[in-house]
CSV table of C-alpha atoms in Angstrom, one decimal:
chain,number,residue,atom,x,y,z
A,279,MET,CA,-31.8,-36.9,32.8
A,280,ASN,CA,-30.4,-35.6,36.1
A,281,TYR,CA,-29.7,-32.1,37.3
A,282,ARG,CA,-26.0,-32.2,36.2
A,283,HIS,CA,-27.1,-32.9,32.6
A,284,PHE,CA,-29.3,-29.8,32.7
A,285,VAL,CA,-26.5,-27.7,34.0
A,286,LEU,CA,-24.1,-29.0,31.3
A,287,ILE,CA,-26.7,-28.4,28.5
A,288,GLY,CA,-27.4,-24.9,29.9
A,289,ALA,CA,-23.7,-24.1,30.0
A,290,MET,CA,-23.3,-25.2,26.4
A,291,ALA,CA,-26.3,-23.2,25.2
A,292,VAL,CA,-24.8,-20.1,26.8
A,293,SER,CA,-21.2,-20.7,25.6
A,294,VAL,CA,-21.9,-21.6,21.9
A,295,PRO,CA,-23.5,-18.3,20.9
A,296,ALA,CA,-20.8,-16.4,22.9
A,297,LEU,CA,-18.0,-18.2,21.0
A,298,ALA,CA,-19.7,-17.9,17.6
A,299,GLN,CA,-21.0,-14.3,17.9
A,300,GLU,CA,-21.8,-12.9,14.5
A,301,VAL,CA,-21.6,-9.3,13.6
A,302,THR,CA,-22.7,-7.2,10.6
A,303,PHE,CA,-20.9,-3.9,9.9
A,304,LYS,CA,-23.0,-1.1,8.4
A,305,ILE,CA,-20.6,0.7,6.1
A,306,ALA,CA,-21.5,4.1,4.7
A,307,HIS,CA,-19.7,6.4,2.2
A,308,PHE,CA,-20.5,9.2,-0.3
A,309,LEU,CA,-19.7,7.7,-3.7
A,310,PRO,CA,-21.7,5.2,-5.8
A,311,SER,CA,-21.2,1.5,-5.1
A,312,ALA,CA,-19.2,1.2,-8.4
A,313,ALA,CA,-16.5,3.5,-7.0
A,314,PRO,CA,-13.0,1.9,-6.7
A,315,THR,CA,-13.0,2.6,-2.9
A,316,GLN,CA,-15.8,0.2,-2.4
A,317,GLN,CA,-15.0,-2.3,-5.2
A,318,LYS,CA,-11.2,-2.5,-4.7
A,319,VAL,CA,-10.6,-1.8,-1.0
A,320,LEU,CA,-13.6,-2.0,1.3
A,321,GLN,CA,-15.4,-5.0,-0.3
A,322,PRO,CA,-12.2,-7.1,-0.4
A,323,TRP,CA,-11.5,-6.0,3.2
A,324,CYS,CA,-14.9,-7.4,4.2
A,325,GLU,CA,-14.3,-10.6,2.3
A,326,GLU,CA,-11.0,-11.0,4.0
A,327,MET,CA,-12.6,-10.5,7.5
A,328,GLY,CA,-15.3,-12.9,6.5
A,329,LYS,CA,-12.8,-15.6,5.7
A,330,LEU,CA,-10.7,-15.0,8.8
A,331,SER,CA,-13.8,-15.1,11.0
A,332,SER,CA,-15.3,-18.2,9.3
A,333,GLY,CA,-18.2,-16.1,8.1
A,334,ARG,CA,-18.9,-14.4,11.5
A,335,ILE,CA,-18.1,-10.9,10.2
A,336,LYS,CA,-20.4,-9.6,7.5
A,337,CYS,CA,-20.8,-6.2,5.9
A,338,GLN,CA,-23.8,-4.2,4.6
A,339,PHE,CA,-22.9,-1.3,2.3
A,340,TYR,CA,-24.7,2.0,2.2
A,341,PRO,CA,-23.1,3.9,-0.7
A,342,ALA,CA,-24.0,7.4,-2.0
A,343,MET,CA,-25.3,8.6,1.4
A,344,GLN,CA,-28.1,6.0,1.5
A,345,LEU,CA,-28.4,6.5,5.3
A,346,GLY,CA,-29.4,10.1,4.6
A,347,GLY,CA,-27.6,13.4,5.3
A,348,THR,CA,-24.6,14.9,3.6
A,349,PRO,CA,-20.9,13.8,3.3
A,350,ALA,CA,-20.1,16.3,6.0
A,351,GLN,CA,-22.3,14.4,8.4
A,352,LEU,CA,-20.6,11.0,8.0
A,353,ALA,CA,-18.3,11.7,10.9
A,354,ASP,CA,-21.3,12.2,13.2
A,355,GLN,CA,-23.2,9.2,11.7
A,356,VAL,CA,-20.4,6.8,12.7
A,357,LYS,CA,-19.8,8.5,16.1
A,358,ASN,CA,-23.5,8.2,16.9
A,359,GLY,CA,-23.9,4.6,15.7
A,360,VAL,CA,-26.1,5.4,12.6
A,361,ALA,CA,-23.3,3.6,10.7
A,362,ASP,CA,-20.7,1.2,12.1
A,363,VAL,CA,-17.9,2.2,9.6
A,364,VAL,CA,-17.6,5.2,7.3
A,365,TRP,CA,-15.2,6.3,4.6
A,366,THR,CA,-15.1,10.1,4.6
A,367,GLY,CA,-13.1,13.2,4.3
A,368,PRO,CA,-12.5,14.8,7.8
A,369,GLY,CA,-12.1,18.1,6.0
A,370,TYR,CA,-15.7,18.0,4.8
A,371,SER,CA,-16.6,19.0,8.4
A,372,ALA,CA,-14.8,22.3,8.1
A,373,GLY,CA,-12.4,23.1,11.0
A,374,ARG,CA,-13.5,20.1,13.1
A,375,PHE,CA,-10.3,18.1,12.7
A,376,PRO,CA,-7.6,20.9,12.4
A,377,ALA,CA,-4.4,18.9,12.9
A,378,ILE,CA,-5.1,16.4,10.1
A,379,GLU,CA,-5.7,19.3,7.6
A,380,ALA,CA,-1.9,19.9,7.3
A,381,PHE,CA,-1.9,17.3,4.5
A,382,GLU,CA,-4.4,19.4,2.5
A,383,LEU,CA,-2.1,22.4,2.4
A,384,PRO,CA,-0.8,23.6,-1.0
A,385,PHE,CA,1.8,21.3,-2.6
A,386,MET,CA,2.0,18.8,0.2
A,387,VAL,CA,1.0,15.6,-1.7
A,388,LYS,CA,2.8,14.1,-4.7
A,389,ASP,CA,0.9,10.7,-4.9
A,390,SER,CA,-1.3,8.5,-2.8
A,391,THR,CA,1.1,5.7,-1.9
A,392,SER,CA,3.9,7.8,-0.3
A,393,SER,CA,1.6,10.5,1.2
A,394,SER,CA,-0.8,8.0,2.7
A,395,LYS,CA,2.0,6.2,4.5
A,396,ALA,CA,3.3,9.6,5.7
A,397,LEU,CA,-0.2,10.6,6.8
A,398,TRP,CA,-0.6,7.5,8.9
A,399,THR,CA,2.7,8.2,10.7
A,400,TYR,CA,1.6,11.9,11.1
A,401,TYR,CA,-1.8,10.8,12.5
A,402,GLN,CA,-0.1,8.6,15.1
A,403,GLN,CA,2.3,11.4,16.1
A,404,HIS,CA,0.2,14.5,15.9
A,405,ALA,CA,-3.6,13.9,15.4
A,406,GLN,CA,-4.7,11.0,17.7
A,407,GLN,CA,-6.4,13.3,20.2
A,408,GLU,CA,-8.9,14.9,17.7
A,409,PHE,CA,-10.0,11.4,16.7
A,410,ALA,CA,-10.2,10.0,20.2
A,411,ALA,CA,-14.0,9.5,19.9
A,412,TYR,CA,-13.5,6.9,17.0
A,413,LYS,CA,-11.8,3.6,16.3
A,414,VAL,CA,-9.6,4.8,13.5
A,415,LEU,CA,-9.1,2.1,10.9
A,416,ALA,CA,-7.1,4.0,8.2
A,417,PHE,CA,-6.0,7.4,6.8
A,418,HIS,CA,-5.0,8.0,3.3
A,419,THR,CA,-4.9,10.9,0.8
A,420,ASP,CA,-6.5,11.1,-2.6
A,421,GLY,CA,-3.1,11.4,-4.2
A,422,GLY,CA,-3.7,15.1,-5.1
A,423,GLN,CA,-6.4,17.0,-6.9
A,424,ALA,CA,-6.1,17.7,-10.6
A,425,VAL,CA,-8.2,20.4,-12.2
A,426,HIS,CA,-10.9,19.3,-14.5
A,427,THR,CA,-12.7,21.9,-16.7
A,428,ALA,CA,-15.5,21.8,-19.3
A,429,SER,CA,-14.5,24.3,-21.9
A,430,LYS,CA,-11.6,26.4,-20.6
A,431,GLN,CA,-8.1,25.1,-20.7
A,432,ILE,CA,-6.0,26.4,-17.8
A,433,ALA,CA,-2.6,27.6,-18.8
A,434,GLY,CA,-0.6,28.2,-15.7
A,435,LEU,CA,-1.2,30.6,-12.8
A,436,THR,CA,-3.2,33.2,-14.7
A,437,GLY,CA,-5.6,30.6,-16.1
A,438,PHE,CA,-7.4,30.3,-12.8
A,439,ALA,CA,-8.7,33.9,-12.8
A,440,GLY,CA,-12.4,34.1,-12.4
A,441,LEU,CA,-13.0,30.3,-12.9
A,442,LYS,CA,-15.7,28.8,-10.7
A,443,LEU,CA,-14.4,25.4,-9.5
A,444,ARG,CA,-15.8,22.9,-7.1
A,445,THR,CA,-13.6,22.4,-4.0
A,446,SER,CA,-13.9,19.7,-1.4
A,447,THR,CA,-12.3,21.3,1.7
A,448,ARG,CA,-11.8,24.7,3.3
A,449,VAL,CA,-8.1,24.5,2.7
A,450,GLY,CA,-8.7,23.6,-0.9
A,451,ALA,CA,-11.0,26.6,-1.2
A,452,LYS,CA,-8.4,28.9,0.2
A,453,THR,CA,-5.8,27.5,-2.1
A,454,LEU,CA,-8.0,28.1,-5.2
A,455,ALA,CA,-8.9,31.6,-4.1
A,456,ALA,CA,-5.1,32.4,-3.7
A,457,LEU,CA,-4.7,31.2,-7.3
A,458,GLY,CA,-7.4,33.6,-8.4
A,459,GLY,CA,-10.2,31.1,-8.8
A,460,GLN,CA,-13.7,31.1,-7.2
A,461,PRO,CA,-14.2,28.1,-5.0
A,462,VAL,CA,-17.7,26.5,-4.8
A,463,ALA,CA,-18.4,23.9,-2.1
A,464,MET,CA,-20.6,21.0,-3.1
A,465,PRO,CA,-20.8,17.2,-2.6
A,466,PRO,CA,-19.1,15.0,-5.3
A,467,ALA,CA,-22.6,13.7,-6.4
A,468,GLN,CA,-23.7,17.2,-7.5
A,469,VAL,CA,-20.6,18.2,-9.5
A,470,THR,CA,-21.4,16.7,-12.9
A,471,GLU,CA,-24.8,18.3,-13.1
A,472,ALA,CA,-23.4,21.6,-11.9
A,473,ILE,CA,-20.8,21.6,-14.7
A,474,ALA,CA,-23.4,20.5,-17.3
A,475,LYS,CA,-25.6,23.4,-16.3
A,476,GLY,CA,-22.8,25.9,-16.3
A,477,VAL,CA,-23.1,26.6,-12.5
A,478,VAL,CA,-19.4,25.9,-12.2
A,479,ASP,CA,-16.6,25.7,-14.8
A,480,GLY,CA,-15.1,22.6,-13.5
A,481,SER,CA,-13.8,20.9,-10.4
A,482,LEU,CA,-10.7,20.2,-8.3
A,483,GLY,CA,-10.7,16.5,-7.8
A,484,ALA,CA,-8.7,13.3,-7.6
A,485,TRP,CA,-8.4,11.2,-10.7
A,486,GLU,CA,-10.2,8.4,-8.8
A,487,LEU,CA,-13.4,10.5,-8.9
A,488,VAL,CA,-13.5,11.2,-12.6
A,489,TYR,CA,-15.5,8.1,-13.7
A,490,PRO,CA,-17.6,7.3,-10.6
A,491,THR,CA,-19.0,10.8,-10.6
A,492,LYS,CA,-19.2,11.0,-14.5
A,493,LEU,CA,-16.9,14.0,-14.6
A,494,SER,CA,-15.5,12.2,-17.7
A,495,GLU,CA,-18.8,13.1,-19.5
A,496,VAL,CA,-18.7,16.9,-18.9
A,497,THR,CA,-15.0,17.9,-18.8
A,498,LYS,CA,-12.6,18.1,-21.7
A,499,PHE,CA,-9.5,19.6,-20.1
A,500,HIS,CA,-7.3,18.4,-17.2
A,501,LEU,CA,-4.4,20.1,-15.4
A,502,GLN,CA,-1.9,18.3,-13.2
A,503,PRO,CA,1.7,18.6,-12.0
A,504,ASP,CA,4.5,16.4,-13.4
A,505,ASN,CA,5.3,13.0,-11.9
A,506,GLY,CA,7.0,13.5,-8.5
A,507,VAL,CA,5.8,17.0,-8.2
A,508,ALA,CA,3.2,17.9,-5.5
A,509,TYR,CA,-0.4,18.9,-6.4
A,510,PRO,CA,-1.8,22.3,-5.5
A,511,THR,CA,-4.1,20.6,-3.0
A,512,ALA,CA,-5.3,17.2,-1.8
A,513,THR,CA,-8.0,15.6,0.3
A,514,VAL,CA,-7.4,13.6,3.5
A,515,LEU,CA,-9.7,10.6,3.7
A,516,ALA,CA,-10.4,8.3,6.6
A,517,VAL,CA,-12.0,5.0,7.5
A,518,LEU,CA,-13.6,5.5,10.9
A,519,MET,CA,-15.4,2.9,13.1
A,520,ASN,CA,-17.9,3.5,15.9
A,521,LYS,CA,-15.9,3.1,19.1
A,522,GLN,CA,-18.7,1.3,21.0
A,523,LYS,CA,-19.2,-1.2,18.1
A,524,TYR,CA,-15.5,-2.1,18.2
A,525,ASP,CA,-15.3,-2.2,22.0
A,526,GLY,CA,-18.3,-4.6,22.0
A,527,LEU,CA,-16.6,-7.2,19.7
A,528,PRO,CA,-15.3,-10.5,21.1
A,529,ALA,CA,-11.5,-10.5,21.4
A,530,ASP,CA,-11.0,-12.7,18.3
A,531,LEU,CA,-13.0,-10.5,16.1
A,532,LYS,CA,-11.3,-7.4,17.4
A,533,ALA,CA,-8.0,-9.0,16.5
A,534,ILE,CA,-9.3,-9.6,12.9
A,535,VAL,CA,-10.3,-5.9,12.5
A,536,ASP,CA,-6.9,-4.9,13.8
A,537,LYS,CA,-5.0,-7.2,11.6
A,538,THR,CA,-6.8,-6.1,8.4
A,539,THR,CA,-6.7,-2.3,9.1
A,540,GLY,CA,-4.1,0.3,10.1
A,541,GLU,CA,-0.9,0.1,8.0
A,542,ALA,CA,-2.2,-2.8,5.9
A,543,MET,CA,-5.4,-0.9,4.8
A,544,VAL,CA,-3.4,2.4,4.4
A,545,GLY,CA,-1.1,0.7,1.9
A,546,LYS,CA,-4.0,-0.8,-0.1
A,547,PHE,CA,-5.7,2.6,-0.4
A,548,GLY,CA,-2.5,4.3,-1.5
A,549,ALA,CA,-1.7,1.6,-4.2
A,550,MET,CA,-5.3,1.6,-5.4
A,551,PHE,CA,-5.6,5.4,-5.8
A,552,ASP,CA,-2.3,5.6,-7.7
A,553,GLU,CA,-3.3,2.6,-9.9
A,554,VAL,CA,-6.7,4.1,-10.7
A,555,ALA,CA,-5.2,7.5,-11.3
A,556,ALA,CA,-2.8,6.1,-13.9
A,557,ASP,CA,-5.6,4.1,-15.6
A,558,THR,CA,-8.0,7.1,-15.6
A,559,ARG,CA,-5.4,9.3,-17.3
A,560,LYS,CA,-5.0,6.7,-20.0
A,561,ARG,CA,-8.8,6.4,-20.5
A,562,ILE,CA,-9.3,10.2,-20.5
A,563,ALA,CA,-6.5,10.7,-23.1
A,564,ALA,CA,-8.0,7.9,-25.2
A,565,GLN,CA,-11.4,9.6,-25.3
A,566,GLY,CA,-9.8,12.7,-26.7
A,567,ASN,CA,-9.5,14.9,-23.6
A,568,LYS,CA,-6.5,17.1,-23.2
A,569,ILE,CA,-4.2,16.6,-20.1
A,570,THR,CA,-1.8,19.5,-19.5
A,571,THR,CA,1.2,19.2,-17.2
A,572,LEU,CA,2.3,22.1,-15.2
A,573,SER,CA,5.9,23.2,-15.8
A,574,ALA,CA,8.4,23.7,-13.0
A,575,THR,CA,8.2,27.4,-13.5
A,576,GLN,CA,4.5,27.4,-13.2
A,577,VAL,CA,4.6,25.3,-10.0
A,578,THR,CA,7.1,27.8,-8.5
A,579,ALA,CA,4.8,30.7,-9.3
A,580,MET,CA,1.8,28.8,-7.9
A,581,LYS,CA,3.7,28.0,-4.7
A,582,GLN,CA,4.5,31.7,-4.2
A,583,ALA,CA,0.9,32.6,-4.8
A,584,THR,CA,-0.4,30.2,-2.2
A,585,ALA,CA,2.2,30.8,0.5
A,586,SER,CA,-0.3,32.9,2.4
A,587,VAL,CA,-2.6,29.9,2.8
A,588,GLU,CA,-0.1,28.0,4.8
A,589,ASP,CA,0.7,31.1,7.0
A,590,GLU,CA,-3.0,31.7,7.6
A,591,TRP,CA,-3.6,28.0,8.5
A,592,ALA,CA,-0.8,28.0,11.0
A,593,LYS,CA,-2.3,31.0,12.7
A,594,GLN,CA,-5.8,29.6,12.8
A,595,VAL,CA,-4.9,26.2,14.3
A,596,SER,CA,-2.6,27.9,16.8
A,597,GLU,CA,-5.7,29.7,18.1
A,598,LYS,CA,-7.1,26.2,18.8
A,599,GLY,CA,-4.1,25.4,20.9
A,600,LEU,CA,-2.1,23.6,18.2
A,601,ASP,CA,1.4,24.5,17.1
A,602,GLY,CA,0.7,25.2,13.4
A,603,LYS,CA,4.2,25.7,12.3
A,604,LYS,CA,5.4,22.5,14.0
A,605,LEU,CA,2.6,20.5,12.3
A,606,ILE,CA,3.5,21.9,8.9
A,607,ALA,CA,7.2,21.2,9.4
A,608,ALA,CA,6.3,17.6,10.5
A,609,ALA,CA,4.0,17.1,7.5
A,610,ARG,CA,6.6,18.5,5.0
A,611,GLU,CA,9.4,16.3,6.5
A,612,LEU,CA,7.2,13.2,6.2
A,613,THR,CA,6.1,13.9,2.6
A,614,GLY,CA,9.5,15.2,1.4
A,615,THR,CA,8.0,18.4,0.1
A,616,SER,CA,9.1,22.0,0.4
A,617,LYS,CA,7.0,25.2,0.6
C-alpha cells in the first residue's frame, strides 16, 4: 500500500463521520410523558426528523422537570444547554418576555388554531428581539383557560369573589384579581393535590391539562365562554432550542429542523390543542361534571371588569421601552378580538 492509498483512506475516515453526523436532542418540559404535547406533537416531530435524516436525528425526553428545577427555569435550562429543546410558557418567567405577553391579556384568545397562527405572525413582527438568545421553533397558545373548581359552581362575574384559583402567569393573576378572585401561583404538577387538600378552590387552565394533571379527579365544575368567544385569559407556550446546538448542526440537519418547525409545528399544536379540548369536554361531561357556558352579557361585564389589566400592562411594558398600546392593537387585529 503506497502513500496515496493512506491519504485516500485517511480522507475517507474523516469525511464519513462528518457526512453522517448523528445528534440526540434532549427535550424537556413540565408535564407528564403521557401529555398530548409529548405524545401528539413532540414525539411525532422527532419521528419525522428521524425519517428525514435516515436515523441521524434522535430525541431523548425529560418530561415532568426530570432535569430538575421549576417550569420557570426551563427558559434558562435551554439557553444554558442543560436541555437542547424545551416546551415552556415564557410567562412562567414573570416579566422576562414582555412583548409576547400581549396574547395572555383578557379576552384575546378564542381557540388554539386561530390564535396560534396569529401569535406566530405577531412574534415575527413584534417579539423576535426578546427571543434573540434562542432558536425559536414554534409559538402557540393553549386555546384559552377555562375555570375548573372542586365544589363551587361559578355563576358569572360575582362568582369569582374570594375564590382561590391557581393561575399560570402574572397576566392571568391580574385578570383573576380584577374579577374578584384570589390568584395562587403554582406549577401544574402541584395543582391537583392543592385542590384535594383545600389549599385552592380550583384552577384556571387549558382543557388540555385536565387529564394529564388529574384535575379531572378533583374538580366537578367548569366554566368557559361560548364557541367563538374569547376566554378571560390564555397562556402563551413556546418550543425553544439552544442556539449553539442549532448552529453546530450540519447544514442538512439544520434544514430538517427548519422544515419541520415554524409554521408547520405551530399548526400542529393549534389543531392538537383544539382537538384535545373538544374531546376533554365530552369526557368530562360523560363523567357527570357540569360545564357552564358564559353568556354574552356575562362576558361583557367581565370585559369591563378586566379593562384595567390591559391599561396597566400597556404602562408597564412601555417602561421597558415597548409601545404597549401598539402591541395590544396588533394582537387584537391578528386575533380578531375587541377589548
